[in-house]
């Protein structure tokens, strides 16, 4: 039941994102279009942007859109009128040219968790343990994903969007790869190579379709939810086995940590269902989701650090 509920949450989350991507009301409002047109005609021929905006690659028309969006939002709040999204985003206050400062800050926090535990895993896990290389790659893939999340939320361009999506997809797919190797104790080199080829081919096919055919948001989201659901099912099934074993049958009493992490991350996506105008024009549901994954990923690494000596002790290496 918990598994089905979590999958439903993930599915509803992605469907909600599809609705959000369908359009934004703010950037088609006549007052916004008129404001941007006037600003572009009167200011852009002579205006020079501050250094912070030039360093973050803002141009004058974009700056006009930002200023018009903020002015209209100011009046909407003062008149208790609806606050709209613009070009798929809420009207965030930018900081030194950064579009979504809270999401940037929390993305950095997530990346640091992976970096911090990468150093611990490299130092404390014996080289003889067969999973050590896969653990280290897991951390590096996580660092990469959050680097591009940071860049994308700092400045939304087509290339930064793709790199963010592709890196997140790689992290989800590698999580499945790692789960299969760990849970089924795959050590046979032929099987490992075959699994590696299959996973690599899946990723290359995925990004090739999005890059060279069409950048299909719906397909990308559903691919992520399918792979993420498989990861969740594998870990939930394994955890149930641990707590239904007899105590003398190598029960992993720490298994709850991985469920708190994996299922918690899936459940945290439900924050996206309660999308709301950002508090103080900084903290929105998406940024809070990124905030929630920081402690949840810490639980994951706590699980790994408890699991490794136990697996070595019972001879699964």
Coordinates of C-alpha atoms in Angstrom, one line a residue:
X1 CA 0.0 0.0 0.0
X2 CA 2.8 2.5 0.9
X3 CA 4.5 1.7 -2.4
X4 CA 1.3 2.3 -4.5
X5 CA 0.7 5.5 -2.6
X6 CA 4.2 6.8 -3.2
X7 CA 4.0 5.9 -6.9
X8 CA 0.7 7.8 -7.2
X9 CA 2.3 10.8 -5.5
X10 CA 5.1 10.7 -8.0
X11 CA 2.7 10.3 -11.0
X12 CA 0.5 13.1 -9.8
X13 CA 3.6 15.3 -9.3
X14 CA 4.7 14.9 -12.9
X15 CA 1.2 15.4 -14.2
X16 CA 1.1 18.7 -12.2
X17 CA 4.3 19.7 -13.9
X18 CA 2.8 19.1 -17.3
X19 CA 0.0 21.4 -16.4
X20 CA 2.5 24.1 -15.3
X21 CA 4.4 23.8 -18.5
X22 CA 1.2 24.2 -20.6
X23 CA 1.3 28.0 -20.2
X24 CA 1.7 31.0 -17.9
X25 CA -1.0 33.7 -17.6
X26 CA 1.3 36.6 -16.7
X27 CA 3.4 36.9 -19.9
X28 CA 0.3 37.1 -22.1
X29 CA -1.5 39.9 -20.1
X30 CA -2.0 43.1 -22.1
X31 CA -0.6 45.3 -19.3
X32 CA 2.6 43.2 -19.2
X33 CA 3.1 43.2 -23.0
X34 CA 2.5 46.9 -23.1
X35 CA 5.0 47.6 -20.3
X36 CA 7.7 45.4 -21.9
X37 CA 7.2 47.1 -25.3
X38 CA 7.4 50.6 -23.8
X39 CA 10.5 49.7 -21.8
X40 CA 12.2 48.1 -24.7
X41 CA 11.6 51.0 -27.0
X42 CA 12.5 53.8 -24.5
X43 CA 15.3 52.3 -22.4
X44 CA 17.1 49.6 -24.4
X45 CA 18.8 51.8 -27.0
X46 CA 20.8 53.6 -24.4
X47 CA 20.6 51.6 -21.1
X48 CA 23.6 50.0 -19.6
X49 CA 22.9 47.2 -17.2
X50 CA 24.7 46.8 -13.8
X51 CA 27.8 44.6 -13.8
X52 CA 26.0 41.8 -11.8
X53 CA 23.4 41.5 -14.5
X54 CA 26.0 41.6 -17.3
X55 CA 28.0 38.9 -15.6
X56 CA 24.9 36.7 -15.4
X57 CA 24.1 37.3 -19.0
X58 CA 21.0 39.4 -18.7
X59 CA 20.2 41.7 -21.7
X60 CA 18.0 44.8 -21.8
X61 CA 14.8 43.2 -23.1
X62 CA 15.1 40.5 -20.4
X63 CA 15.6 43.2 -17.8
X64 CA 12.5 45.0 -19.0
X65 CA 10.5 41.8 -18.6
X66 CA 11.8 41.4 -15.1
X67 CA 11.0 44.9 -14.1
X68 CA 7.5 44.9 -15.6
X69 CA 6.8 41.5 -13.9
X70 CA 7.9 42.9 -10.5
X71 CA 5.9 46.1 -10.9
X72 CA 2.7 44.3 -11.9
X73 CA 3.2 41.8 -9.1
X74 CA 3.6 44.7 -6.6
X75 CA 0.3 46.1 -7.7
X76 CA -1.4 42.7 -7.6
X77 CA -0.3 42.1 -4.0
X78 CA -1.4 45.7 -3.0
X79 CA -4.8 45.2 -4.6
X80 CA -5.2 41.6 -3.3
X81 CA -5.3 40.4 -6.9
X82 CA -4.0 37.1 -8.3
X83 CA -0.2 36.7 -8.7
X84 CA 0.7 35.1 -12.0
X85 CA 3.5 33.1 -13.4
X86 CA 5.6 34.5 -16.2
X87 CA 7.2 32.2 -18.8
X88 CA 6.6 29.2 -16.5
X89 CA 8.1 30.8 -13.4
X90 CA 6.9 32.7 -10.4
X91 CA 8.0 36.4 -10.1
X92 CA 11.0 35.7 -7.9
X93 CA 13.2 38.5 -6.7
X94 CA 16.6 38.0 -8.3
X95 CA 19.8 38.4 -6.2
X96 CA 22.9 39.6 -8.1
X97 CA 21.3 38.4 -11.3
X98 CA 20.4 35.0 -9.9
X99 CA 16.8 34.1 -11.0
X100 CA 15.8 31.7 -8.2
X101 CA 18.1 32.3 -5.2
X102 CA 16.5 29.8 -2.9
X103 CA 16.6 27.0 -5.3
X104 CA 20.2 27.9 -6.1
X105 CA 21.1 27.9 -2.4
X106 CA 19.4 24.5 -1.7
X107 CA 20.9 22.9 -4.9
X108 CA 24.3 23.9 -3.6
X109 CA 23.4 22.3 -0.2
X110 CA 22.4 19.0 -1.9
X111 CA 25.6 19.0 -3.9
X112 CA 27.6 19.5 -0.8
X113 CA 26.0 16.5 0.9
X114 CA 27.2 14.3 -2.0
X115 CA 30.7 15.9 -1.9
X116 CA 31.0 15.5 1.9
X117 CA 30.1 11.8 1.8
X118 CA 32.2 11.2 -1.3
X119 CA 35.2 12.0 0.8
X120 CA 34.0 9.8 3.7
X121 CA 33.3 6.9 1.4
X122 CA 36.7 7.2 -0.3
X123 CA 38.4 7.3 3.1
X124 CA 36.5 4.8 5.1
X125 CA 35.3 2.1 2.7
X126 CA 37.9 -0.7 2.2
X127 CA 39.1 -0.9 -1.4
X128 CA 38.4 -4.6 -1.4
X129 CA 34.6 -4.0 -1.1
X130 CA 33.1 -4.6 -4.5
X131 CA 30.6 -1.8 -4.2
X132 CA 33.0 1.0 -3.4
X133 CA 33.6 2.1 -7.0
X134 CA 29.8 2.2 -7.6
X135 CA 29.3 4.2 -4.4
X136 CA 31.9 6.8 -5.4
X137 CA 30.3 7.1 -8.9
X138 CA 26.9 7.5 -7.3
X139 CA 28.3 10.5 -5.3
X140 CA 29.9 12.0 -8.4
X141 CA 26.7 11.6 -10.4
X142 CA 24.9 13.3 -7.6
X143 CA 27.4 16.2 -7.5
X144 CA 27.0 16.7 -11.2
X145 CA 23.2 16.7 -11.0
X146 CA 23.2 19.4 -8.4
X147 CA 25.8 21.5 -10.1
X148 CA 23.6 21.8 -13.1
X149 CA 20.5 22.3 -11.0
X150 CA 22.4 25.3 -9.5
X151 CA 23.3 26.6 -12.9
X152 CA 19.8 26.2 -14.3
X153 CA 18.1 27.9 -11.4
X154 CA 20.7 30.7 -11.5
X155 CA 19.9 31.4 -15.2
X156 CA 17.3 29.6 -17.3
X157 CA 18.6 29.1 -20.8
X158 CA 17.7 26.3 -23.2
X159 CA 21.2 24.8 -22.7
X160 CA 21.2 25.0 -18.9
X161 CA 17.7 23.5 -18.8
X162 CA 18.8 20.5 -20.9
X163 CA 21.9 20.0 -18.8
X164 CA 19.8 20.1 -15.6
X165 CA 17.2 17.6 -17.0
X166 CA 19.8 15.3 -18.5
X167 CA 21.9 15.3 -15.3
X168 CA 18.8 14.6 -13.1
X169 CA 17.8 11.8 -15.5
X170 CA 21.3 10.3 -15.2
X171 CA 21.2 10.4 -11.4
X172 CA 17.8 8.6 -11.4
X173 CA 19.0 6.0 -13.9
X174 CA 22.2 5.4 -12.0
X175 CA 20.2 5.0 -8.8
X176 CA 18.5 2.1 -10.5
X177 CA 21.8 0.7 -11.7
X178 CA 23.2 0.9 -8.2
X179 CA 20.1 -0.7 -6.6
X180 CA 20.3 -3.7 -8.9
X181 CA 24.0 -4.3 -8.2
X182 CA 23.6 -3.9 -4.4
X183 CA 20.3 -5.8 -3.9
X184 CA 21.1 -8.7 -6.2
X185 CA 24.8 -8.8 -5.3
X186 CA 25.8 -8.7 -8.9
X187 CA 29.5 -9.4 -9.2
X188 CA 29.8 -11.5 -12.3
X189 CA 31.8 -9.4 -14.8
X190 CA 29.8 -10.5 -17.8
X191 CA 26.5 -9.6 -16.2
X192 CA 27.9 -6.3 -14.9
X193 CA 29.1 -5.4 -18.4
X194 CA 25.8 -6.3 -19.9
X195 CA 23.9 -4.3 -17.3
X196 CA 26.3 -1.3 -17.9
X197 CA 25.7 -1.5 -21.6
X198 CA 22.0 -1.6 -21.2
X199 CA 21.9 1.3 -18.8
X200 CA 24.3 3.4 -20.9
X201 CA 22.2 2.7 -24.1
X202 CA 19.0 3.7 -22.3
X203 CA 20.6 7.0 -21.2
X204 CA 22.1 7.8 -24.6
X205 CA 18.8 6.9 -26.4
X206 CA 16.9 9.2 -23.9
X207 CA 19.1 12.2 -24.4
X208 CA 19.4 11.7 -28.1
X209 CA 15.6 11.7 -28.5
X210 CA 15.3 14.8 -26.5
X211 CA 18.2 16.5 -28.2
X212 CA 17.7 15.6 -31.9
X213 CA 14.0 14.8 -32.2
X214 CA 12.0 16.8 -29.8
X215 CA 12.4 18.1 -26.3
X216 CA 9.3 16.5 -25.0
X217 CA 8.6 17.5 -21.4
X218 CA 5.9 14.9 -21.0
X219 CA 8.1 12.0 -22.2
X220 CA 11.0 13.2 -20.0
X221 CA 8.9 13.3 -16.9
X222 CA 7.2 10.0 -17.5
X223 CA 10.6 8.3 -18.2
X224 CA 11.8 9.7 -14.8
X225 CA 8.8 8.6 -12.9
X226 CA 9.0 5.0 -14.4
X227 CA 12.6 4.6 -13.5
X228 CA 12.2 6.3 -10.1
X229 CA 9.2 4.0 -9.3
X230 CA 11.4 1.0 -10.1
X231 CA 14.0 2.2 -7.7
X232 CA 11.4 2.7 -5.0
X233 CA 9.8 -0.7 -5.6
X234 CA 13.2 -2.5 -5.3
X235 CA 14.2 -0.8 -2.0
X236 CA 10.7 -1.2 -0.5
X237 CA 10.6 -4.9 -1.4
X238 CA 14.1 -5.4 0.1
X239 CA 13.2 -3.5 3.3
X240 CA 10.1 -5.6 3.8
X241 CA 12.2 -8.7 3.5
X242 CA 14.5 -7.4 6.2
X243 CA 11.7 -7.0 8.7
X244 CA 10.0 -10.3 7.9
X245 CA 13.2 -12.4 8.3
X246 CA 14.0 -14.3 11.5
X247 CA 16.5 -12.4 13.6
X248 CA 19.2 -14.9 13.0
X249 CA 18.9 -14.6 9.2
X250 CA 21.0 -11.5 8.7
X251 CA 18.2 -9.1 9.2
X252 CA 19.4 -5.5 8.4
X253 CA 17.8 -3.5 11.3
X254 CA 19.0 -0.3 9.7
X255 CA 16.9 -0.8 6.5
X256 CA 14.4 1.8 7.6
X257 CA 17.0 4.5 6.7
X258 CA 16.9 3.7 3.0
X259 CA 13.1 3.8 3.0
X260 CA 13.0 7.1 4.8
X261 CA 15.4 8.4 2.2
X262 CA 13.9 7.0 -1.0
X263 CA 10.2 7.1 -0.1
X264 CA 10.7 10.4 1.6
X265 CA 12.2 11.9 -1.5
X266 CA 9.3 10.6 -3.5
X267 CA 6.8 12.0 -1.0
X268 CA 8.6 15.3 -0.9
X269 CA 7.8 15.8 -4.5
X270 CA 4.2 16.3 -3.4
X271 CA 5.3 19.8 -2.4
X272 CA 5.0 20.5 -6.2
X273 CA 1.3 19.8 -6.0
X274 CA 0.8 22.7 -3.6
X275 CA 2.4 25.2 -6.0
X276 CA 2.0 28.7 -4.6
X277 CA 3.4 32.2 -5.2
X278 CA 6.8 32.3 -3.5
X279 CA 6.9 33.5 0.1
X280 CA 8.8 36.8 0.2
X281 CA 9.1 36.2 -3.6
X282 CA 12.0 33.8 -2.8
X283 CA 10.7 30.5 -1.3
X284 CA 8.3 28.5 -3.5
X285 CA 7.3 24.9 -3.4
X286 CA 10.0 23.8 -5.8
X287 CA 12.8 25.4 -3.6
X288 CA 11.3 23.7 -0.5
X289 CA 11.4 20.4 -2.3
X290 CA 15.1 20.9 -2.9
X291 CA 15.5 21.9 0.8
X292 CA 13.9 18.7 1.9
X293 CA 16.2 16.5 -0.1
X294 CA 19.2 17.6 1.8
X295 CA 18.4 15.7 5.1
X296 CA 16.9 12.9 3.1
X297 CA 20.1 12.3 1.1
X298 CA 22.0 12.4 4.4
X299 CA 19.9 9.5 5.6
X300 CA 20.8 7.6 2.4
X301 CA 24.5 7.9 3.2
X302 CA 24.0 6.9 6.8
X303 CA 22.4 3.8 5.4
X304 CA 25.3 3.1 3.1
X305 CA 27.8 3.6 5.9
X306 CA 25.9 1.1 8.1
X307 CA 25.3 -1.3 5.3
X308 CA 28.9 -1.7 4.1
X309 CA 30.5 -3.2 7.3
X310 CA 27.5 -5.4 7.8
X311 CA 27.7 -6.8 4.2
X312 CA 31.4 -7.3 4.6
X313 CA 30.9 -9.1 7.9
X314 CA 28.4 -11.6 6.5
X315 CA 30.6 -12.3 3.5
X316 CA 28.7 -10.5 0.7
X317 CA 31.8 -9.1 -0.9

